[in-house]
PDB file of C-alpha atoms in Angstrom:
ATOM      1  CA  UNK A   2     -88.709  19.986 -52.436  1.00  0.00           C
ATOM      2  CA  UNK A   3     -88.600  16.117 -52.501  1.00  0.00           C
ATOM      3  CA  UNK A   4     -90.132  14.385 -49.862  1.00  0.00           C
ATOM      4  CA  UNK A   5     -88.565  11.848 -47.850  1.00  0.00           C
ATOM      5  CA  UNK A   6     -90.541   8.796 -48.064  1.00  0.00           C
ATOM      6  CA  UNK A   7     -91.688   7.324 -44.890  1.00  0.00           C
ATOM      7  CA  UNK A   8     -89.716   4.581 -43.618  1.00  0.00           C
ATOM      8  CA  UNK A   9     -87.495   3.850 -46.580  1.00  0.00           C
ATOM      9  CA  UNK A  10     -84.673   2.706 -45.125  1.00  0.00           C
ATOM     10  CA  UNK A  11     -83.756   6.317 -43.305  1.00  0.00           C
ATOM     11  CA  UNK A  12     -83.361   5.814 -39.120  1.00  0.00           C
ATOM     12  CA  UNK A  13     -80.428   4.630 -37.068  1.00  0.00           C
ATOM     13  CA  UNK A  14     -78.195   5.535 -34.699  1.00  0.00           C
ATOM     14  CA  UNK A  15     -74.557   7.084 -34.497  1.00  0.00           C
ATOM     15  CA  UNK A  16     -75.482   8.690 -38.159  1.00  0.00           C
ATOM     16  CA  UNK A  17     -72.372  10.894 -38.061  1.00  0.00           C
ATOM     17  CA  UNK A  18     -69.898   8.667 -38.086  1.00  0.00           C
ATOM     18  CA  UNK A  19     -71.322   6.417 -40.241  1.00  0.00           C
ATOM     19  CA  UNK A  20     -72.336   9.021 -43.196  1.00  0.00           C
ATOM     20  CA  UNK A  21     -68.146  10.328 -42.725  1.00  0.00           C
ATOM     21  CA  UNK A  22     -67.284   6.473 -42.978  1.00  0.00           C
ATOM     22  CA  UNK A  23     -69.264   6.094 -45.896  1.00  0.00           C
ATOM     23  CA  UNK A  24     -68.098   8.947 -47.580  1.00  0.00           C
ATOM     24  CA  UNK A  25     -64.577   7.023 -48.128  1.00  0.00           C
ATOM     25  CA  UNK A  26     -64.357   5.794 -51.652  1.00  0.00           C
ATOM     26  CA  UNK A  27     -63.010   2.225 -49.740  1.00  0.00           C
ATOM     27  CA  UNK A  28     -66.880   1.487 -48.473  1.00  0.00           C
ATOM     28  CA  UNK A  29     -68.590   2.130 -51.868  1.00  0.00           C
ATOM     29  CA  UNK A  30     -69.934  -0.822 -53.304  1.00  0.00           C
ATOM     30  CA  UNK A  31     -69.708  -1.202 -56.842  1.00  0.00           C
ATOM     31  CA  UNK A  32     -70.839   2.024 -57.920  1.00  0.00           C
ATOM     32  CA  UNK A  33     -72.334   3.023 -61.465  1.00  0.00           C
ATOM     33  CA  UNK A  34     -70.355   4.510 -64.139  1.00  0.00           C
ATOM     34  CA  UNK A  35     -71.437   7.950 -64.226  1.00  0.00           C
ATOM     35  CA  UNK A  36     -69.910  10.380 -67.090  1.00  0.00           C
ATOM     36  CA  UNK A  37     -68.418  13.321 -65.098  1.00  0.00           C
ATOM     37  CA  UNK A  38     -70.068  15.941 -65.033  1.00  0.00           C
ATOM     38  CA  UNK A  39     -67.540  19.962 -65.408  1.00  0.00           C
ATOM     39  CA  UNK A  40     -68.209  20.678 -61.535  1.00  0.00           C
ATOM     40  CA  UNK A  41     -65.077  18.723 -60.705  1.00  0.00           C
ATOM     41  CA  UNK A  42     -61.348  20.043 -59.656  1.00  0.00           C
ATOM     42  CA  UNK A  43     -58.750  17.682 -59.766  1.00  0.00           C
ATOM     43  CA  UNK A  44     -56.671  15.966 -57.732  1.00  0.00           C
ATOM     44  CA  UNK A  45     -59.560  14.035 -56.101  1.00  0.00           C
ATOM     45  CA  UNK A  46     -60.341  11.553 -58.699  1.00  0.00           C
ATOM     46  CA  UNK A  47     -61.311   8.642 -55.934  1.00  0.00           C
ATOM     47  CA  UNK A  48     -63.944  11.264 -54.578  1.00  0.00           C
ATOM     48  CA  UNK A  49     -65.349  12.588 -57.798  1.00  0.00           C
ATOM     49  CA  UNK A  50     -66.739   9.014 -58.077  1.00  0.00           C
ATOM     50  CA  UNK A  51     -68.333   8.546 -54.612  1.00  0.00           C
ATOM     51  CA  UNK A  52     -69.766  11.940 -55.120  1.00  0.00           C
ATOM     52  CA  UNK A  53     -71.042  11.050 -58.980  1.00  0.00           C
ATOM     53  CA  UNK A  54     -73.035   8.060 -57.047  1.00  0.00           C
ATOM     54  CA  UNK A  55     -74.565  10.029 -54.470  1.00  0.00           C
ATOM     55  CA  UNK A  56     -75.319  12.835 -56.617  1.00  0.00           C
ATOM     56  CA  UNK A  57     -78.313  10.713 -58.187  1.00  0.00           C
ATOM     57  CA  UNK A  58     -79.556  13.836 -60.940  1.00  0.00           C
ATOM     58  CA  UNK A  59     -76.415  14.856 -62.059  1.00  0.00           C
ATOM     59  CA  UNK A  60     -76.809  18.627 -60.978  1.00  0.00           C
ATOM     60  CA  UNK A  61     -73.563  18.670 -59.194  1.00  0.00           C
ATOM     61  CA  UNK A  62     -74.994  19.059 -55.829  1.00  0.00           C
ATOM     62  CA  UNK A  63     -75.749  16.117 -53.581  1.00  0.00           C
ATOM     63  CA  UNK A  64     -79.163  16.697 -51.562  1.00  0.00           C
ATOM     64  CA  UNK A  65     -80.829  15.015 -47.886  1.00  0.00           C
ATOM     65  CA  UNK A  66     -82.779  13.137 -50.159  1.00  0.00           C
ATOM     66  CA  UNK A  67     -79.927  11.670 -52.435  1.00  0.00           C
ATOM     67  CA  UNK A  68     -77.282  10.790 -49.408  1.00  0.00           C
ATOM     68  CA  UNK A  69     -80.299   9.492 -47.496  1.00  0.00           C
ATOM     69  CA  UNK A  70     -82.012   7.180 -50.802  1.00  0.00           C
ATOM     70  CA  UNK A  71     -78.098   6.057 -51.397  1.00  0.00           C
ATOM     71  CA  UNK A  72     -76.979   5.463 -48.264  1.00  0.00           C
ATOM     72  CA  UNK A  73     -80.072   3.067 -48.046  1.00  0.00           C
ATOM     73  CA  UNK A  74     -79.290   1.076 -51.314  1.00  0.00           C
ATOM     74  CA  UNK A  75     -75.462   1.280 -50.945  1.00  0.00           C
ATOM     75  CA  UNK A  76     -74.635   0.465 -47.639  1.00  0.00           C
ATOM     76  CA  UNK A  77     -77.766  -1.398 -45.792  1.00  0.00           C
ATOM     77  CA  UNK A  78     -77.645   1.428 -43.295  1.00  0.00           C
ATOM     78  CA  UNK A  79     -80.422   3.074 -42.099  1.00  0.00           C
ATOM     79  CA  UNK A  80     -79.608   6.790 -41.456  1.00  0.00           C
ATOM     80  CA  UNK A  81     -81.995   9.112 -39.800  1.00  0.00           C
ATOM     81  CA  UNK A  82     -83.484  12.031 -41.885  1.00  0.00           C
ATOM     82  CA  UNK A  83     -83.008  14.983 -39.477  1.00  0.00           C
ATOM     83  CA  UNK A  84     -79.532  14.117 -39.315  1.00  0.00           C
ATOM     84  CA  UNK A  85     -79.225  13.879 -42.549  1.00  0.00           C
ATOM     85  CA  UNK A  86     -80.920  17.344 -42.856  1.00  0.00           C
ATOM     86  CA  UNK A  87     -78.532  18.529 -40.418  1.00  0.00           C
ATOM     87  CA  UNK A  88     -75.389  17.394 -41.785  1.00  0.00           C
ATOM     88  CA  UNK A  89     -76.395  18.899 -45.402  1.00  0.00           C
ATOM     89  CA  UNK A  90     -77.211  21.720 -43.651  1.00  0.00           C
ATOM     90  CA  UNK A  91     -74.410  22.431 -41.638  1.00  0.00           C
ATOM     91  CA  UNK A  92     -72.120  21.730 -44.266  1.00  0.00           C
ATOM     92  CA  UNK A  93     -73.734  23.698 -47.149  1.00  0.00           C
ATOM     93  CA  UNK A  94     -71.004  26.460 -47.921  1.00  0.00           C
ATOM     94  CA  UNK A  95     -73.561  28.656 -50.591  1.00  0.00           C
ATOM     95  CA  UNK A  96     -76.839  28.224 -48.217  1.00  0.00           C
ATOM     96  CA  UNK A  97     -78.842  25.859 -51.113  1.00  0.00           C
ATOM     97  CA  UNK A  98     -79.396  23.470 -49.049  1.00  0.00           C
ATOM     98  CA  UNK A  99     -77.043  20.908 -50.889  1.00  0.00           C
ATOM     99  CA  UNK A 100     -73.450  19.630 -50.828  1.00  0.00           C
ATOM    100  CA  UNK A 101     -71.546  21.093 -53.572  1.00  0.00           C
ATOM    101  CA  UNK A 102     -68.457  19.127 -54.489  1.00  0.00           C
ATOM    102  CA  UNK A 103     -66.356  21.376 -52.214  1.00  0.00           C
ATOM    103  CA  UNK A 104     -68.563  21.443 -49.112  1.00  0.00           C
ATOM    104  CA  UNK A 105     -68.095  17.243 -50.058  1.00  0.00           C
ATOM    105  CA  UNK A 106     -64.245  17.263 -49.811  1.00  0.00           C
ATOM    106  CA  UNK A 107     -64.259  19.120 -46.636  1.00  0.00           C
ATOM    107  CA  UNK A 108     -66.459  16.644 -45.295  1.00  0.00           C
ATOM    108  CA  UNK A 109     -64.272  13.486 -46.681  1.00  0.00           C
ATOM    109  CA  UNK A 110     -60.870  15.459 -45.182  1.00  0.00           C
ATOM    110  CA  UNK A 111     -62.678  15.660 -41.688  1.00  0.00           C
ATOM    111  CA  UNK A 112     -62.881  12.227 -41.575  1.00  0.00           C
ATOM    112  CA  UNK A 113     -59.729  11.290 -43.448  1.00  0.00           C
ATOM    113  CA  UNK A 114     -58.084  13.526 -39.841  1.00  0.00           C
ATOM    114  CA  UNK A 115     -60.094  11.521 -37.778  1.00  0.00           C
ATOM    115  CA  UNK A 116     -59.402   8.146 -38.873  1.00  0.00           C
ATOM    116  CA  UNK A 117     -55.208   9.542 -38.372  1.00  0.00           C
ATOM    117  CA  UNK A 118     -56.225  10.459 -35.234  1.00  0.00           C
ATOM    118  CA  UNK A 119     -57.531   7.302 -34.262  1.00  0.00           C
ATOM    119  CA  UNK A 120     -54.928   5.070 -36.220  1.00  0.00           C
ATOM    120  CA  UNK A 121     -52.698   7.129 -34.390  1.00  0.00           C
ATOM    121  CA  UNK A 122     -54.234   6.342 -30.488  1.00  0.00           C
ATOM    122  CA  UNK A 123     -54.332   2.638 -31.685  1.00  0.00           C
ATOM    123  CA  UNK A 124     -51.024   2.277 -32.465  1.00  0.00           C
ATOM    124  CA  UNK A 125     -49.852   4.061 -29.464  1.00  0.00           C
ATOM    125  CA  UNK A 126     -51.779   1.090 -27.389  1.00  0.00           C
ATOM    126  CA  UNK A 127     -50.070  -1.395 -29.237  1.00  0.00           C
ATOM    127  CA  UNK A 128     -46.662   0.235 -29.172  1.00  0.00           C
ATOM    128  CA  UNK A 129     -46.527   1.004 -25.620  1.00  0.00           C
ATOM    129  CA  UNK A 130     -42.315   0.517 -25.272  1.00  0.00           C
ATOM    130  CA  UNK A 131     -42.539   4.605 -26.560  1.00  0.00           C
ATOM    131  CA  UNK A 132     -39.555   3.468 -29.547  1.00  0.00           C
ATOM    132  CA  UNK A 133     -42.026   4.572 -31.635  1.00  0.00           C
ATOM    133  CA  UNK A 134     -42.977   0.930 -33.432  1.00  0.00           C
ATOM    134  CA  UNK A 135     -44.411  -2.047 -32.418  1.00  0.00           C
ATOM    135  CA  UNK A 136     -42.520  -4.967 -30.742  1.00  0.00           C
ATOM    136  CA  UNK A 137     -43.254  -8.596 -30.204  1.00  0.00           C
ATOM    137  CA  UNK A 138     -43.221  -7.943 -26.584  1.00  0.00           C
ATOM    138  CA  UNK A 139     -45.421  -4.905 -26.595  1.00  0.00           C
ATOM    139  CA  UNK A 140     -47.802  -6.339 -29.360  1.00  0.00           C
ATOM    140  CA  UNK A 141     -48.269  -9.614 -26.640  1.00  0.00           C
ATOM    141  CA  UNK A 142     -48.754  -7.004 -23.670  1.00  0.00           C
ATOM    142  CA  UNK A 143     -51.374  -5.046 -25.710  1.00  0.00           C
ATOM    143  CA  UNK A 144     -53.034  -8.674 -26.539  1.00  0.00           C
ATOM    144  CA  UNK A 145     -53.254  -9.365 -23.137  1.00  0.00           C
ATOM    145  CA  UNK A 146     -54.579  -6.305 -21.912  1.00  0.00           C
ATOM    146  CA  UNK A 147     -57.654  -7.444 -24.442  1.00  0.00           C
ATOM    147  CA  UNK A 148     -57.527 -10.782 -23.351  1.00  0.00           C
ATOM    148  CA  UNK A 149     -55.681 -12.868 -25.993  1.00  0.00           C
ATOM    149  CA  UNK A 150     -52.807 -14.863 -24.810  1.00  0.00           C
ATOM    150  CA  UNK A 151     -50.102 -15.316 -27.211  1.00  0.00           C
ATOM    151  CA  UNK A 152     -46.498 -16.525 -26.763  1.00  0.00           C
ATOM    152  CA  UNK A 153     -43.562 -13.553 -27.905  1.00  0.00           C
ATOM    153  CA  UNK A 154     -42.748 -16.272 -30.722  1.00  0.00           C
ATOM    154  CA  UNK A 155     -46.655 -16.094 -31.828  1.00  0.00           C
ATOM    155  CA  UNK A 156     -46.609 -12.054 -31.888  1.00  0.00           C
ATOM    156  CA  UNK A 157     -43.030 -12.103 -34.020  1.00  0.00           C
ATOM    157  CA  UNK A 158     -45.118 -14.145 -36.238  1.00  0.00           C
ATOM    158  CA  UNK A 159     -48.091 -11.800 -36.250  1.00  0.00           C
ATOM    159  CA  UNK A 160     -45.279  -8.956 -37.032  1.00  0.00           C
ATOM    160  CA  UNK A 161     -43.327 -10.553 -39.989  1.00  0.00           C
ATOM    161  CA  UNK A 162     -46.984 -11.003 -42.172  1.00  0.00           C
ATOM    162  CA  UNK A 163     -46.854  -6.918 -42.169  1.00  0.00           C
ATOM    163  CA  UNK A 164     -43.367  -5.913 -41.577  1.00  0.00           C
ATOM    164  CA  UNK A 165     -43.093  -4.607 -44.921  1.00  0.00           C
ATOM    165  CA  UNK A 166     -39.398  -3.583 -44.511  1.00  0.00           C
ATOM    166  CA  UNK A 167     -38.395  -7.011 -42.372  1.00  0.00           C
ATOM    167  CA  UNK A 168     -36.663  -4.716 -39.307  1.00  0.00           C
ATOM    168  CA  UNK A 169     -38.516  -7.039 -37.183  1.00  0.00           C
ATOM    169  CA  UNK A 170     -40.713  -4.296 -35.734  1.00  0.00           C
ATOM    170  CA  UNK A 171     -44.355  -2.420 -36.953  1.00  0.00           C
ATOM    171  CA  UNK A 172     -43.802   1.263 -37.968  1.00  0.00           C
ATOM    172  CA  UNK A 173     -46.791   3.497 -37.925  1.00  0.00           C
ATOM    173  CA  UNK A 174     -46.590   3.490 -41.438  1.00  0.00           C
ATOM    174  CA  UNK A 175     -46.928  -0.399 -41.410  1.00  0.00           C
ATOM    175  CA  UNK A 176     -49.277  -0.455 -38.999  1.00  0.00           C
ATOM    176  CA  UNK A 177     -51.719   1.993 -41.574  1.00  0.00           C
ATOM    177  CA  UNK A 178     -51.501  -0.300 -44.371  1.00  0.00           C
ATOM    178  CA  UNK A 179     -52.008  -3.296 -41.499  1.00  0.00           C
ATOM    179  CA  UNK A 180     -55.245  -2.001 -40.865  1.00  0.00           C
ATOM    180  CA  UNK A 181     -56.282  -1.046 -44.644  1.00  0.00           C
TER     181      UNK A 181
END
């Protein structure tokens, strides 16, 4: 078993969300072309390459030690090892103490339902009329619930730069790409 070295770049807090965060193919930086390896199912192309980078000896099985040494050089974040340990752990499907591409996927589709989730309570806030889109008028009354003043003719503004289908309004669908 490798060993962790000591302080390389492996404490912080929150590690959870940041490790499913990271795990989106959208936060990795520039990562190495990696031949692919025959562990790989389709359709997940996006994933097979954020897995190839964390999965540092090509075995097809991402270990503590990989996320946590990748993590470190990828993202400037400083995860903690037990959680690390834990999340590996917890999320191993065949009990060998590594991530297999599958037990990966499941991980990247937890978070992929929890940033809906969450898109989904932000619009909400915004939309607040219950139409089911965002307004001018609701858009300004969110705005000034946060503190921002705006003028109705400053939020129709705000609307048209992502009012895809120019109805004047922000579906949720909008409202996704919005916050892409």
């Amino acid at each position: 078993m490798k060993k962790f070295p000591s302080k390389s770049g492996c404490g912080g807090p929150s590690f959870l969300s940041k490790i499913r965060a990271a795990l989106s193919p959208k936060n990795l930086k520039n990562p190495p072309p990696l031949p692919q390896p025959p562990c790989f199912s389709p359709p997940h192309a996006e994933f097979q390459q954020v897995f190839r980078y964390f999965d540092k000896d090509g075995d097809c099985k991402i270990s503590a030690f990989e996320l946590c040494s990748s993590m470190g050089s990828a993202f400037n974040e400083q995860l903690l090892q037990a959680e690390l340990i834990e999340l590996v752990e917890s999320s191993d499907s065949d009990g060998d103490g590594k991530l297999g591409y599958e037990d990966f996927l499941k991980l990247v589709e937890v978070e992929e339902e929890e940033k809906g989730r969450s898109l989904r309570e932000a619009f909400v806030a915004y939309e607040m009329e219950g139409k089911g889109f965002i307004t001018a008028r609701s858009l300004k009354r969110a705005l000034q619930r946060l503190g921002e003043e705006r003028t109705v003719e400053d939020c129709k503004n705000m609307i048209k730069r992502f009012d895809l289908d120019e109805d004047g309004v922000i579906s949720f669908a909008e409202f996704q790409v919005m916050m892409l």
